[in-house]
Short mmCIF file of C-alpha atoms in Angstrom, two decimals:
data_model
loop_
_atom_site.label_atom_id
_atom_site.label_comp_id
_atom_site.label_asym_id
_atom_site.label_seq_id
_atom_site.Cartn_x
_atom_site.Cartn_y
_atom_site.Cartn_z
CA MET A 1 -13.95 46.47 2.86
CA ARG A 2 -15.42 49.47 4.14
CA GLU A 3 -19.09 50.88 3.75
CA ILE A 4 -20.27 51.82 7.11
CA GLU A 5 -22.19 54.60 8.67
CA LEU A 6 -21.01 56.15 11.96
CA GLU A 7 -21.67 59.53 13.34
CA ASP A 8 -18.70 59.71 15.66
CA PRO A 9 -15.77 60.84 13.56
CA LYS A 10 -13.21 59.39 16.20
CA LEU A 11 -14.96 56.03 16.01
CA MET A 12 -14.77 56.22 12.38
CA GLU A 13 -11.11 56.74 12.32
CA GLU A 14 -10.56 53.86 14.71
CA VAL A 15 -12.48 51.63 12.32
CA ASP A 16 -10.63 52.82 9.32
CA HIS A 17 -7.38 51.97 11.15
CA GLU A 18 -8.69 48.66 12.13
CA GLU A 19 -9.82 47.59 8.69
CA GLN A 20 -6.62 48.74 7.20
CA ASN A 21 -4.71 46.44 9.52
CA LEU A 22 -7.12 43.53 8.56
CA LEU A 23 -6.39 44.21 4.88
CA ASN A 24 -2.65 44.29 5.40
CA LEU A 25 -2.78 41.04 7.46
CA ARG A 26 -4.84 39.29 4.70
CA SER A 27 -2.44 40.44 2.03
CA LYS A 28 0.43 39.15 4.14
CA ALA A 29 -1.18 35.72 4.62
CA THR A 30 -1.73 35.44 0.75
CA GLU A 31 1.86 36.40 0.05
CA PHE A 32 3.15 33.69 2.40
CA LEU A 33 0.94 31.18 0.63
CA ILE A 34 2.25 32.23 -2.80
CA ARG A 35 5.80 31.99 -1.55
CA GLU A 36 5.07 28.47 -0.10
CA GLU A 37 5.79 29.52 3.37
CA TYR A 38 2.87 27.46 4.68
CA GLU A 39 3.47 27.66 8.41
CA GLU A 40 3.66 31.49 8.20
CA SER A 41 0.57 31.64 5.99
CA ILE A 42 -1.48 29.39 8.43
CA GLN A 43 -0.47 31.81 11.29
CA ALA A 44 -1.50 34.95 9.42
CA CYS A 45 -4.75 33.42 8.18
CA SER A 46 -5.56 32.40 11.69
CA GLN A 47 -4.85 35.87 13.16
CA PHE A 48 -6.82 37.42 10.40
CA ILE A 49 -9.90 35.16 10.93
CA THR A 50 -9.86 35.70 14.70
CA LEU A 51 -9.49 39.73 14.31
CA CYS A 52 -11.93 39.86 11.64
CA GLN A 53 -14.62 37.79 13.57
CA ASP A 54 -13.99 40.09 16.68
CA TYR A 55 -14.23 43.18 14.48
CA ILE A 56 -17.59 41.98 12.94
CA TYR A 57 -18.94 41.28 16.45
CA LYS A 58 -17.90 44.66 17.84
CA ASN A 59 -19.23 46.70 14.89
CA SER A 60 -21.88 44.73 13.13
CA PRO A 61 -24.78 47.00 14.29
CA HIS A 62 -23.24 49.78 12.14
CA PHE A 63 -22.70 47.71 8.93
CA ASP A 64 -24.99 47.65 6.00
CA SER A 65 -25.60 44.22 4.56
CA ASP A 66 -23.19 44.65 1.51
CA HIS A 67 -20.43 45.51 4.06
CA PHE A 68 -21.26 42.56 6.27
CA LEU A 69 -21.11 40.17 3.22
CA LYS A 70 -17.75 41.56 2.11
CA LEU A 71 -16.17 40.88 5.55
CA GLN A 72 -17.75 37.36 5.62
CA LYS A 73 -16.28 36.67 2.15
CA SER A 74 -12.83 37.90 3.44
CA ILE A 75 -13.24 35.28 6.31
CA CYS A 76 -14.38 32.57 3.74
CA LEU A 77 -11.21 33.23 1.60
CA SER A 78 -8.97 33.02 4.57
CA PHE A 79 -10.40 29.69 5.61
CA SER A 80 -9.82 28.56 2.15
CA ASN A 81 -6.24 29.75 1.99
CA ARG A 82 -5.60 28.22 5.37
CA ALA A 83 -6.95 24.90 4.10
CA GLU A 84 -4.66 25.03 1.05
CA ALA A 85 -1.63 25.70 3.31
CA ARG A 86 -2.66 22.90 5.64
CA PHE A 87 -3.19 20.57 2.72
CA ARG A 88 0.28 21.23 1.37
CA LEU A 89 1.72 20.33 4.87
CA LYS A 90 -0.52 17.06 4.79
CA GLU A 91 -2.60 18.29 7.65
CA PHE A 92 -5.63 16.77 6.07
CA SER A 93 -8.18 16.73 9.03
CA ALA A 94 -7.59 20.37 9.91
CA ALA A 95 -7.64 21.34 6.24
CA LEU A 96 -10.99 19.64 5.73
CA GLU A 97 -12.37 21.56 8.62
CA ASP A 98 -11.28 24.75 7.34
CA CYS A 99 -13.04 23.95 3.94
CA ASP A 100 -16.19 23.20 5.87
CA GLU A 101 -16.01 26.46 7.66
CA ALA A 102 -15.53 28.36 4.32
CA LEU A 103 -18.36 26.47 2.68
CA ARG A 104 -20.76 27.41 5.64
CA ILE A 105 -20.16 30.98 4.66
CA GLU A 106 -20.35 30.48 0.91
CA SER A 107 -21.46 26.95 -0.14
CA THR A 108 -20.44 27.41 -3.82
CA HIS A 109 -16.99 28.96 -3.17
CA PHE A 110 -14.80 27.78 -6.12
CA LYS A 111 -11.44 27.82 -4.53
CA THR A 112 -12.70 25.94 -1.39
CA LEU A 113 -14.57 23.35 -3.45
CA LEU A 114 -11.39 22.70 -5.53
CA CYS A 115 -9.22 22.50 -2.47
CA LYS A 116 -11.57 20.11 -0.65
CA GLY A 117 -11.60 17.99 -3.70
CA LYS A 118 -7.84 17.70 -3.73
CA ILE A 119 -7.71 16.76 -0.09
CA LEU A 120 -10.41 14.02 -0.43
CA LEU A 121 -8.65 12.84 -3.50
CA ASN A 122 -5.42 12.51 -1.62
CA LEU A 123 -7.25 10.53 0.94
CA ASN A 124 -8.63 8.23 -1.74
CA LYS A 125 -12.15 9.42 -1.26
CA TYR A 126 -12.90 9.36 -4.98
CA GLY A 127 -16.66 9.63 -4.91
CA VAL A 128 -16.93 12.66 -2.54
CA ALA A 129 -13.87 14.34 -4.24
CA LEU A 130 -15.72 14.10 -7.50
CA GLU A 131 -18.74 15.60 -6.05
CA CYS A 132 -16.60 18.69 -5.00
CA PHE A 133 -14.94 19.02 -8.44
CA ASN A 134 -18.44 18.79 -10.20
CA ALA A 135 -19.85 21.48 -7.88
CA ALA A 136 -16.69 23.73 -8.54
CA ASN A 137 -17.40 23.22 -12.24
CA LEU A 138 -20.67 25.03 -11.98
CA ASP A 139 -18.99 28.19 -10.61
CA PRO A 140 -18.34 31.00 -13.18
CA GLN A 141 -14.63 30.89 -12.13
CA ALA A 142 -14.37 27.42 -13.56
CA ASN A 143 -13.91 28.97 -16.97
CA GLU A 144 -10.95 30.76 -15.87
CA ASN A 145 -9.41 27.65 -14.34
CA SER A 146 -10.65 25.03 -16.82
CA GLU A 147 -7.43 23.34 -17.50
CA THR A 148 -6.70 22.72 -13.87
CA LEU A 149 -10.21 21.63 -12.91
CA ASN A 150 -10.71 19.50 -15.98
CA GLY A 151 -7.36 17.75 -15.11
CA TYR A 152 -8.66 16.91 -11.56
CA LEU A 153 -12.15 15.90 -12.94
CA GLU A 154 -10.55 13.45 -15.33
CA LYS A 155 -8.18 12.06 -12.84
CA CYS A 156 -10.85 11.64 -10.27
CA LYS A 157 -13.17 9.83 -12.70
CA LYS A 158 -10.56 7.49 -13.66
CA LEU A 159 -9.63 6.56 -10.20
CA GLU A 160 -13.20 6.37 -9.08
CA PHE A 161 -13.85 3.84 -11.89
CA LEU A 162 -10.59 1.83 -10.93
CA SER A 163 -11.64 1.79 -7.36
CA ARG A 164 -15.11 0.50 -8.09
CA THR A 165 -14.15 -2.05 -10.78
CA GLY A 166 -10.57 -3.09 -10.04
CA GLY A 167 -10.03 -2.76 -13.84
CA PHE A 168 -6.30 -2.05 -13.60
CA ASP A 169 -3.83 -2.47 -16.38
CA VAL A 170 -0.08 -1.69 -16.19
CA SER A 171 0.71 -3.10 -19.69
CA ASP A 172 1.83 0.12 -21.13
CA TRP A 173 4.38 0.76 -18.36
CA ILE A 174 5.78 -2.81 -18.78
CA LEU A 175 5.88 -2.58 -22.59
CA SER A 176 7.88 0.68 -22.19
CA GLY A 177 10.45 -1.06 -20.12
CA PHE A 178 9.32 0.47 -16.80
CA ARG A 179 10.31 3.93 -18.25
CA GLY A 180 8.70 7.09 -16.78
CA LYS A 181 6.38 7.33 -13.70
CA ALA A 182 4.73 4.31 -12.24
CA PRO A 183 1.11 3.80 -13.38
CA GLU A 184 -1.59 5.85 -11.29
CA LEU A 185 -3.33 3.46 -9.16
CA ALA A 186 -6.52 3.74 -6.95
CA GLU A 187 -7.37 1.97 -3.74
CA TYR A 188 -9.41 -0.97 -4.40
CA VAL A 189 -10.95 -3.71 -2.02
CA GLY A 190 -12.12 -6.94 -3.74
CA ALA A 191 -13.89 -10.01 -2.55
CA VAL A 192 -12.49 -10.15 0.89
CA ASP A 193 -13.57 -9.79 4.42
CA ILE A 194 -11.88 -9.53 8.02
CA LYS A 195 -12.57 -12.38 10.41
CA LYS A 196 -11.06 -14.27 13.44
CA SER A 197 -8.17 -16.30 12.13
CA ASP A 198 -7.19 -19.87 13.26
CA ILE A 199 -3.63 -18.92 12.44
CA SER A 200 -3.29 -15.81 14.69
CA GLY A 201 -5.51 -13.01 15.67
CA ARG A 202 -7.44 -11.68 12.70
CA GLY A 203 -7.10 -12.47 9.03
CA LEU A 204 -8.32 -11.66 5.52
CA PHE A 205 -10.66 -14.22 3.97
CA THR A 206 -12.23 -14.56 0.50
CA THR A 207 -15.96 -14.22 0.11
CA LYS A 208 -16.13 -16.14 -3.15
CA ASN A 209 -14.24 -18.54 -5.47
CA ILE A 210 -11.17 -16.87 -6.77
CA ASP A 211 -8.89 -17.77 -9.81
CA SER A 212 -5.26 -17.57 -9.67
CA GLY A 213 -4.04 -14.12 -10.59
CA THR A 214 -7.30 -12.39 -9.53
CA LEU A 215 -6.87 -8.97 -8.05
CA LEU A 216 -7.95 -8.78 -4.35
CA LEU A 217 -6.44 -5.49 -2.95
CA VAL A 218 -4.78 -2.26 -4.06
CA THR A 219 -3.76 0.08 -1.27
CA LYS A 220 -1.52 3.01 -0.82
CA ALA A 221 1.00 3.29 1.93
CA ILE A 222 0.18 5.31 5.00
CA ALA A 223 3.99 6.13 4.98
CA ILE A 224 7.00 4.68 3.35
CA ASP A 225 10.63 5.28 3.26
CA ARG A 226 13.18 4.23 0.65
CA ALA A 227 16.83 4.52 -0.29
CA ILE A 228 19.30 3.09 -2.73
CA PHE A 229 22.19 1.54 -0.92
CA PRO A 230 24.65 -1.35 -1.62
CA GLN A 231 23.36 -4.54 -0.11
CA ASP A 232 26.42 -4.82 2.12
CA SER A 233 25.69 -1.34 3.75
CA GLY A 234 24.89 -3.12 7.03
CA GLU A 235 22.51 -2.35 9.83
CA ASN A 236 23.28 1.54 9.99
CA VAL A 237 21.38 1.81 6.63
CA GLN A 238 18.49 -0.15 7.83
CA LEU A 239 18.25 1.95 11.15
CA PHE A 240 18.51 5.19 9.05
CA ILE A 241 15.58 4.04 6.78
CA TRP A 242 13.58 2.66 9.87
CA LYS A 243 13.87 6.00 11.83
CA ASN A 244 12.62 8.11 8.92
CA PHE A 245 9.86 5.58 8.49
CA ILE A 246 8.74 5.93 12.10
CA ASP A 247 8.88 9.79 11.83
CA LYS A 248 6.56 9.70 8.75
CA VAL A 249 4.11 7.38 10.34
CA VAL A 250 3.85 9.48 13.41
CA ASP A 251 3.52 12.55 11.42
CA SER A 252 0.83 11.06 9.15
CA ALA A 253 -1.12 9.62 12.20
CA THR A 254 -0.91 13.07 13.94
CA LYS A 255 -2.17 15.14 11.00
CA CYS A 256 -5.11 12.99 9.87
CA ARG A 257 -7.88 11.57 11.93
CA ARG A 258 -8.83 8.80 9.28
CA ILE A 259 -5.15 7.60 9.10
CA ASN A 260 -4.88 7.77 12.92
CA SER A 261 -8.12 5.67 13.23
CA LEU A 262 -7.06 3.05 10.61
CA ILE A 263 -3.59 2.62 12.31
CA SER A 264 -5.54 2.12 15.71
CA LYS A 265 -7.18 -1.11 14.18
CA LEU A 266 -3.78 -2.73 13.85
CA SER A 267 -2.32 -5.15 16.33
CA THR A 268 0.61 -4.34 18.76
CA GLY A 269 1.50 -8.10 18.94
CA GLU A 270 -0.23 -8.49 22.22
CA ASN A 271 -3.67 -9.89 23.18
CA GLU A 272 -4.52 -10.50 19.54
CA ASP A 273 -7.29 -12.97 20.21
CA SER A 274 -9.28 -10.29 22.15
CA MET A 275 -9.03 -7.68 19.55
CA GLU A 276 -12.20 -6.39 17.88
CA VAL A 277 -12.62 -7.44 14.27
CA PRO A 278 -13.16 -4.28 12.31
CA GLU A 279 -15.72 -4.00 9.33
CA ILE A 280 -14.22 -4.25 5.99
CA SER A 281 -16.14 -1.25 4.93
CA LEU A 282 -14.07 1.06 7.09
CA PHE A 283 -11.14 0.32 4.69
CA ARG A 284 -12.96 0.91 1.39
CA PRO A 285 -12.39 4.21 -0.37
CA GLU A 286 -16.19 5.11 -0.17
CA ALA A 287 -16.34 4.58 3.61
CA ALA A 288 -17.81 7.43 5.53
CA ASP A 289 -15.28 9.38 7.39
CA ASN A 290 -16.80 9.62 10.97
CA CYS A 291 -13.42 9.37 12.63
CA SER A 292 -12.86 11.83 15.56
CA PHE A 293 -9.97 12.09 17.99
CA SER A 294 -10.42 10.44 21.24
CA SER A 295 -7.98 9.46 24.09
CA GLU A 296 -7.91 5.88 22.87
CA ASN A 297 -6.95 6.96 19.41
CA GLN A 298 -3.83 8.66 20.66
CA PHE A 299 -0.55 6.80 20.38
CA ASP A 300 2.53 6.86 22.44
CA LEU A 301 5.78 6.28 20.75
CA GLY A 302 5.93 2.71 22.32
CA GLU A 303 2.66 1.74 20.80
CA ILE A 304 3.54 3.19 17.31
CA LEU A 305 6.86 1.11 17.46
CA SER A 306 4.96 -2.09 18.48
CA ILE A 307 2.41 -1.66 15.64
CA LEU A 308 5.15 -1.07 13.09
CA ASP A 309 7.22 -3.92 14.39
CA VAL A 310 4.21 -6.30 13.83
CA ASN A 311 2.78 -4.73 10.70
CA SER A 312 5.41 -2.92 8.48
CA ILE A 313 6.48 -4.67 5.20
CA LEU A 314 9.87 -4.74 3.84
CA GLU A 315 10.14 -4.11 0.05
CA ASP A 316 13.09 -6.20 -0.38
CA ALA A 317 11.42 -9.33 0.72
CA ILE A 318 11.20 -12.36 -1.81
CA SER A 319 7.49 -11.87 -1.95
CA SER A 320 7.37 -8.20 -2.67
CA LYS A 321 9.70 -7.51 -5.56
CA VAL A 322 9.14 -4.10 -7.13
CA LEU A 323 8.73 -4.25 -10.96
CA GLY A 324 11.61 -2.61 -12.60
CA ARG A 325 13.32 -1.39 -9.56
CA ASN A 326 17.02 -0.86 -8.84
CA THR A 327 18.68 -4.01 -7.37
CA GLU A 328 20.34 -1.93 -4.49
CA TYR A 329 16.93 -0.48 -3.46
CA GLN A 330 15.62 -0.78 0.02
CA GLY A 331 12.42 0.29 1.55
CA VAL A 332 9.76 -0.23 4.25
CA GLY A 333 6.19 0.88 4.60
CA LEU A 334 2.96 0.52 6.20
CA TRP A 335 -0.18 -0.62 4.27
CA VAL A 336 -2.99 -1.15 6.70
CA LEU A 337 -5.37 -3.73 5.10
CA PRO A 338 -2.49 -6.00 3.98
CA SER A 339 -1.32 -6.08 7.57
CA PHE A 340 -4.23 -8.31 8.40
CA ILE A 341 -2.71 -11.07 6.11
CA ASN A 342 -1.14 -13.83 8.21
CA HIS A 343 1.90 -15.97 7.04
CA SER A 344 1.92 -19.47 5.77
CA CYS A 345 4.65 -21.60 4.30
CA HIS A 346 2.08 -22.66 1.61
CA PRO A 347 0.84 -19.08 0.88
CA ASN A 348 -1.91 -18.32 -1.48
CA VAL A 349 -1.51 -14.64 -2.28
CA ARG A 350 1.37 -12.45 -3.58
CA ARG A 351 1.99 -8.69 -3.50
CA LEU A 352 3.62 -6.38 -5.99
CA HIS A 353 4.91 -2.88 -5.11
CA ILE A 354 4.07 -0.36 -7.90
CA GLY A 355 4.89 3.22 -6.82
CA ASP A 356 3.60 3.76 -3.22
CA HIS A 357 0.80 1.07 -3.65
CA VAL A 358 0.77 -2.59 -2.76
CA VAL A 359 -1.14 -4.74 -5.31
CA VAL A 360 -2.37 -8.16 -3.84
CA HIS A 361 -3.53 -10.91 -6.01
CA ALA A 362 -4.16 -14.64 -5.60
CA SER A 363 -1.13 -16.80 -6.53
CA ARG A 364 -3.34 -19.94 -6.91
CA ASP A 365 -7.11 -20.83 -7.08
CA LEU A 366 -8.94 -20.09 -3.85
CA LYS A 367 -12.15 -21.32 -2.48
CA ALA A 368 -14.81 -19.12 -0.91
CA GLY A 369 -14.10 -18.58 2.86
CA GLU A 370 -10.39 -19.53 2.48
CA GLU A 371 -7.93 -17.36 4.51
CA LEU A 372 -5.40 -15.30 2.46
CA THR A 373 -1.84 -15.98 3.50
CA PHE A 374 1.55 -14.30 2.48
CA ALA A 375 5.02 -15.57 2.68
CA TYR A 376 6.78 -13.41 5.24
CA PHE A 377 10.13 -14.87 4.14
CA ASP A 378 11.55 -17.26 1.66
CA VAL A 379 9.44 -20.42 1.65
CA LEU A 380 11.69 -22.02 -1.00
CA SER A 381 13.70 -23.31 1.99
CA PRO A 382 14.01 -26.43 4.31
CA LEU A 383 11.96 -26.55 7.44
CA SER A 384 14.94 -25.91 9.74
CA ASN A 385 15.83 -22.64 7.76
CA ARG A 386 12.04 -21.60 7.86
CA ARG A 387 11.81 -22.18 11.62
CA GLU A 388 14.73 -19.94 12.14
CA MET A 389 13.25 -17.10 9.90
CA ALA A 390 9.89 -17.46 11.63
CA GLY A 391 11.67 -16.99 14.96
CA ASN A 392 13.22 -13.82 13.77
CA TRP A 393 9.60 -12.66 13.14
CA GLY A 394 8.62 -13.73 16.57
CA PHE A 395 6.23 -16.65 15.86
CA THR A 396 6.26 -20.38 15.21
CA CYS A 397 4.59 -21.31 11.85
CA CYS A 398 2.06 -24.21 12.28
CA CYS A 399 0.70 -24.43 8.80
CA LYS A 400 -0.15 -27.79 7.07
CA ARG A 401 3.16 -27.84 5.38
CA CYS A 402 5.25 -27.34 8.49
CA LYS A 403 3.26 -29.92 10.35
CA PHE A 404 3.68 -32.42 7.62
CA GLU A 405 7.43 -31.87 7.20
CA ASP A 406 7.92 -31.82 11.06
CA GLY A 407 6.49 -35.46 10.92
CA ILE A 408 8.63 -36.55 8.03
CA TYR A 409 11.89 -34.96 9.38
CA SER A 410 11.75 -37.47 12.32
CA ASN A 411 12.86 -40.02 9.79
CA GLN A 412 16.61 -40.38 9.91
CA GLU A 413 17.01 -40.52 6.12
CA MET A 414 15.46 -37.01 5.78
CA ARG A 415 17.74 -35.68 8.48
CA GLU A 416 20.67 -37.17 6.54
CA ILE A 417 19.49 -35.70 3.20
CA GLU A 418 19.29 -32.12 4.78
CA MET A 419 22.68 -32.54 6.43
CA VAL A 420 24.20 -33.56 3.04
CA LEU A 421 22.56 -30.49 1.45
CA GLY A 422 23.80 -28.17 4.03
CA LYS A 423 27.35 -29.04 3.38
CA GLY A 424 27.32 -27.72 -0.09
CA LEU A 425 29.46 -28.74 -3.16
CA VAL A 426 27.49 -32.08 -3.42
CA ASP A 427 25.97 -33.74 -6.32
CA MET A 428 22.51 -32.21 -6.37
CA GLY A 429 21.28 -34.90 -8.65
CA GLY A 430 22.01 -37.45 -6.16
CA ILE A 431 20.09 -35.51 -3.39
CA VAL A 432 17.08 -35.15 -5.84
CA TYR A 433 17.20 -38.75 -6.67
CA ARG A 434 17.54 -39.87 -3.08
CA LEU A 435 14.55 -37.68 -2.05
CA GLU A 436 12.31 -38.82 -4.83
CA GLU A 437 13.03 -42.45 -4.00
CA SER A 438 12.29 -41.74 -0.43
CA MET A 439 8.97 -40.09 -1.13
CA ARG A 440 8.16 -43.24 -3.23
CA LYS A 441 9.02 -45.49 -0.44
CA TRP A 442 7.04 -43.49 2.13
CA MET A 443 4.15 -43.09 -0.19
CA VAL A 444 4.04 -39.32 -0.10
CA ARG A 445 1.38 -38.16 -2.56
CA GLY A 446 -0.32 -35.11 -3.96
CA ARG A 447 0.54 -31.68 -2.39
CA ALA A 448 2.70 -33.18 0.28
CA LYS A 449 5.06 -34.16 -2.55
CA GLY A 450 5.09 -30.48 -3.57
CA TYR A 451 5.96 -29.45 -0.03
CA LEU A 452 9.09 -31.55 0.03
CA ARG A 453 10.11 -30.52 -3.46
CA THR A 454 9.64 -26.91 -2.40
CA SER A 455 11.87 -27.38 0.65
CA TYR A 456 14.61 -28.89 -1.52
CA TRP A 457 14.23 -26.22 -4.32
CA LEU A 458 17.84 -25.46 -4.26
CA ALA A 459 18.76 -29.02 -5.34
CA TYR A 460 16.01 -29.40 -7.94
CA SER A 461 16.86 -25.99 -9.60
CA LYS A 462 20.55 -26.69 -9.71
CA VAL A 463 19.91 -30.11 -11.47
CA TYR A 464 17.43 -28.68 -14.08
CA GLU A 465 19.69 -25.68 -14.76
CA SER A 466 22.78 -27.97 -15.32
CA GLU A 467 23.01 -29.80 -18.74
CA LYS A 468 25.86 -31.95 -17.16
CA LEU A 469 23.59 -33.02 -14.19
CA MET A 470 20.64 -33.54 -16.56
CA ARG A 471 22.66 -35.91 -18.86
CA LYS A 472 23.63 -37.83 -15.62
CA TRP A 473 20.32 -37.88 -13.75
CA GLY A 474 17.66 -36.78 -16.28
CA ARG A 475 16.04 -40.22 -16.82
CA LYS A 476 16.28 -41.08 -13.02
CA ILE A 477 14.32 -37.96 -11.75
CA PRO A 478 10.81 -36.60 -12.65
CA SER A 479 10.56 -33.97 -15.39
CA ILE A 480 10.91 -30.27 -14.77
CA GLU A 481 7.19 -29.87 -15.73
CA SER A 482 5.89 -32.27 -13.18
CA VAL A 483 8.10 -30.92 -10.34
CA ILE A 484 7.20 -27.27 -11.15
CA ASP A 485 3.43 -28.20 -11.27
CA SER A 486 3.72 -29.74 -7.83
CA ILE A 487 5.75 -26.77 -6.37
CA VAL A 488 3.20 -24.31 -7.68
CA ASP A 489 0.28 -26.29 -6.21
CA ALA A 490 2.10 -26.31 -2.85
CA ILE A 491 3.15 -22.55 -2.63
CA GLY A 492 1.59 -20.87 -5.64
CA SER A 493 3.69 -19.12 -8.30
CA ASP A 494 7.14 -17.71 -7.71
CA GLU A 495 9.56 -15.75 -9.88
CA ARG A 496 12.35 -18.33 -9.57
CA VAL A 497 10.02 -21.30 -10.37
CA VAL A 498 8.52 -19.46 -13.36
CA LYS A 499 12.16 -18.55 -14.48
CA LEU A 500 13.23 -22.22 -14.27
CA TYR A 501 10.14 -23.31 -16.30
CA MET A 502 10.76 -20.74 -19.05
CA GLU A 503 14.54 -21.65 -19.21
CA GLY A 504 13.54 -25.24 -19.43
CA GLY A 505 11.49 -24.37 -22.43
CA LEU A 506 14.20 -22.49 -24.07
CA LYS A 507 16.58 -25.62 -23.78
CA MET A 508 14.03 -27.62 -25.87
CA GLY A 509 14.74 -25.41 -28.82
CA VAL A 510 15.37 -21.95 -30.08
CA GLY A 511 11.59 -21.06 -29.90
CA GLY A 512 11.18 -22.29 -26.38
CA TYR A 513 7.57 -23.33 -25.44
CA ASN A 514 5.65 -22.77 -28.69
CA GLY A 515 2.94 -25.33 -28.00
CA VAL A 516 -0.31 -23.91 -26.96
CA VAL A 517 -0.59 -26.02 -23.82
CA GLU A 518 2.95 -25.15 -22.71
CA MET A 519 2.44 -21.46 -23.32
CA ASP A 520 -0.91 -21.49 -21.63
CA LYS A 521 0.89 -23.07 -18.55
CA ALA A 522 3.51 -20.39 -18.62
CA MET A 523 0.89 -17.71 -18.76
CA LYS A 524 -0.97 -19.25 -15.87
CA PHE A 525 2.20 -19.28 -13.72
CA GLY A 526 2.89 -15.76 -14.79
CA ARG A 527 -0.53 -14.68 -13.65
CA GLY A 528 0.21 -16.29 -10.25
CA VAL A 529 3.38 -14.15 -9.97
CA TYR A 530 2.24 -10.83 -11.60
CA GLY A 531 -1.59 -11.03 -11.34
CA LYS A 532 -4.08 -10.33 -14.23
CA VAL A 533 -3.46 -6.55 -14.30
CA MET A 534 -1.81 -6.69 -17.68
CA LYS A 535 -2.41 -7.72 -21.29
CA LYS A 536 -1.03 -10.95 -22.74
CA GLN A 537 1.83 -9.24 -24.65
CA ALA A 538 3.10 -7.50 -21.42
CA MET A 539 2.93 -10.82 -19.60
CA LYS A 540 4.93 -12.44 -22.33
CA ILE A 541 7.68 -9.80 -21.93
CA LEU A 542 7.92 -10.40 -18.26
CA LEU A 543 7.99 -14.20 -18.77
#
């Protein structure tokens, strides 16, 4: 470090001693980083940067240019090392600031460019991350670290392409029987926009006509907590997961300005109609990161709890089954953009959980300007059950289906049908027959017929699954194909509905649905459940 011209020997001795202390401190900081003691490394780097800057300020008149540059490089390296340590602790905002400080000293510093690229990649900023990796690739040090750098470059190019095009394909993972790691996904925002919703607060809307199965969103969790517990573990297990989840969200929001800013856009469940409608561009991976901390961006625990209570998603919900997961698996997470999707009992989108990502696709054909809606709970249930579940979520559903059924249920005959169904151990064929006759008498047509068949799914599925009941009632009730068509039209595709359709085909013969028309219909139902992010062969395996 030392090339300095001083006339006073005593002063020279003091400088020697001070520089030696700086060298020791820098070595100590590096050693902490290598040993993965990140907090200690940050502390040592911070101390070195402060002392070295003070040292330069006091003695710079006596330095030659080479000596000054060496000291500056030492500070640059310390900023870079501190950024790496902060990155490992997921302190992304502070780590990016350290990278920028290092690059102000040396704009082509290889280690810093590599670190900044990794941070941006972790924040799903694929384009700017790629710029950092390409800049690092121009440095002579790139030859010594070619394998590592090339790995990041290839990964970043792939994710940037997926994020731009939505060209996802999970076929290989499905064909392998879900073995190994889940496919690597990128954040993607398709043809959607955020607007005021007639359902509640703000919602997501399509910006063009959409076919069933079309990919709409892929987004990574802000935080997620999972565990494998028996289903009868009780509330203690759920409380354990919930506490860990809250801690993770608070930690992420504290350490990253962008995450903090995105969470601040979410509803707390109060005054939703007066909340600002954010630009969809804020949620795209290529969005400029202009977020900065301010008093309104700081959350107290009560606010965080309210936001999570309204916006968190359970992975064990009917509408969010994880492909290939353990049946005793439970999890909860926060995915920001899907949190804007409101509930409906005749939903038009579905979600799949793959790794830490949520994949949202259309479950039936959509028209431009149509609001996207999820099923927050099991909608293959009668109105009374759905009302109870909606109450548990803290709202009353006023969708077209609920309004229609509310009017129908004023009829005494409908109340009797539901009462008989609720007793169990009844002839389900008789219930189906009675319901179909009632709909014929009341001239229930079109999608409304699908609404009622969906509400009494339990009865229909029991009949079509039973050879005995089909022998008794088969000629008196509609075909399985017509019932399933109307249910899918009412609520979109559902695993249980598709399963019943496929089993019905198998009962026709060993080969099942071999006809082109039948198989095409099965594939369409499958796309509504699983989306179009897989090849035909993989879809057939799932079906």
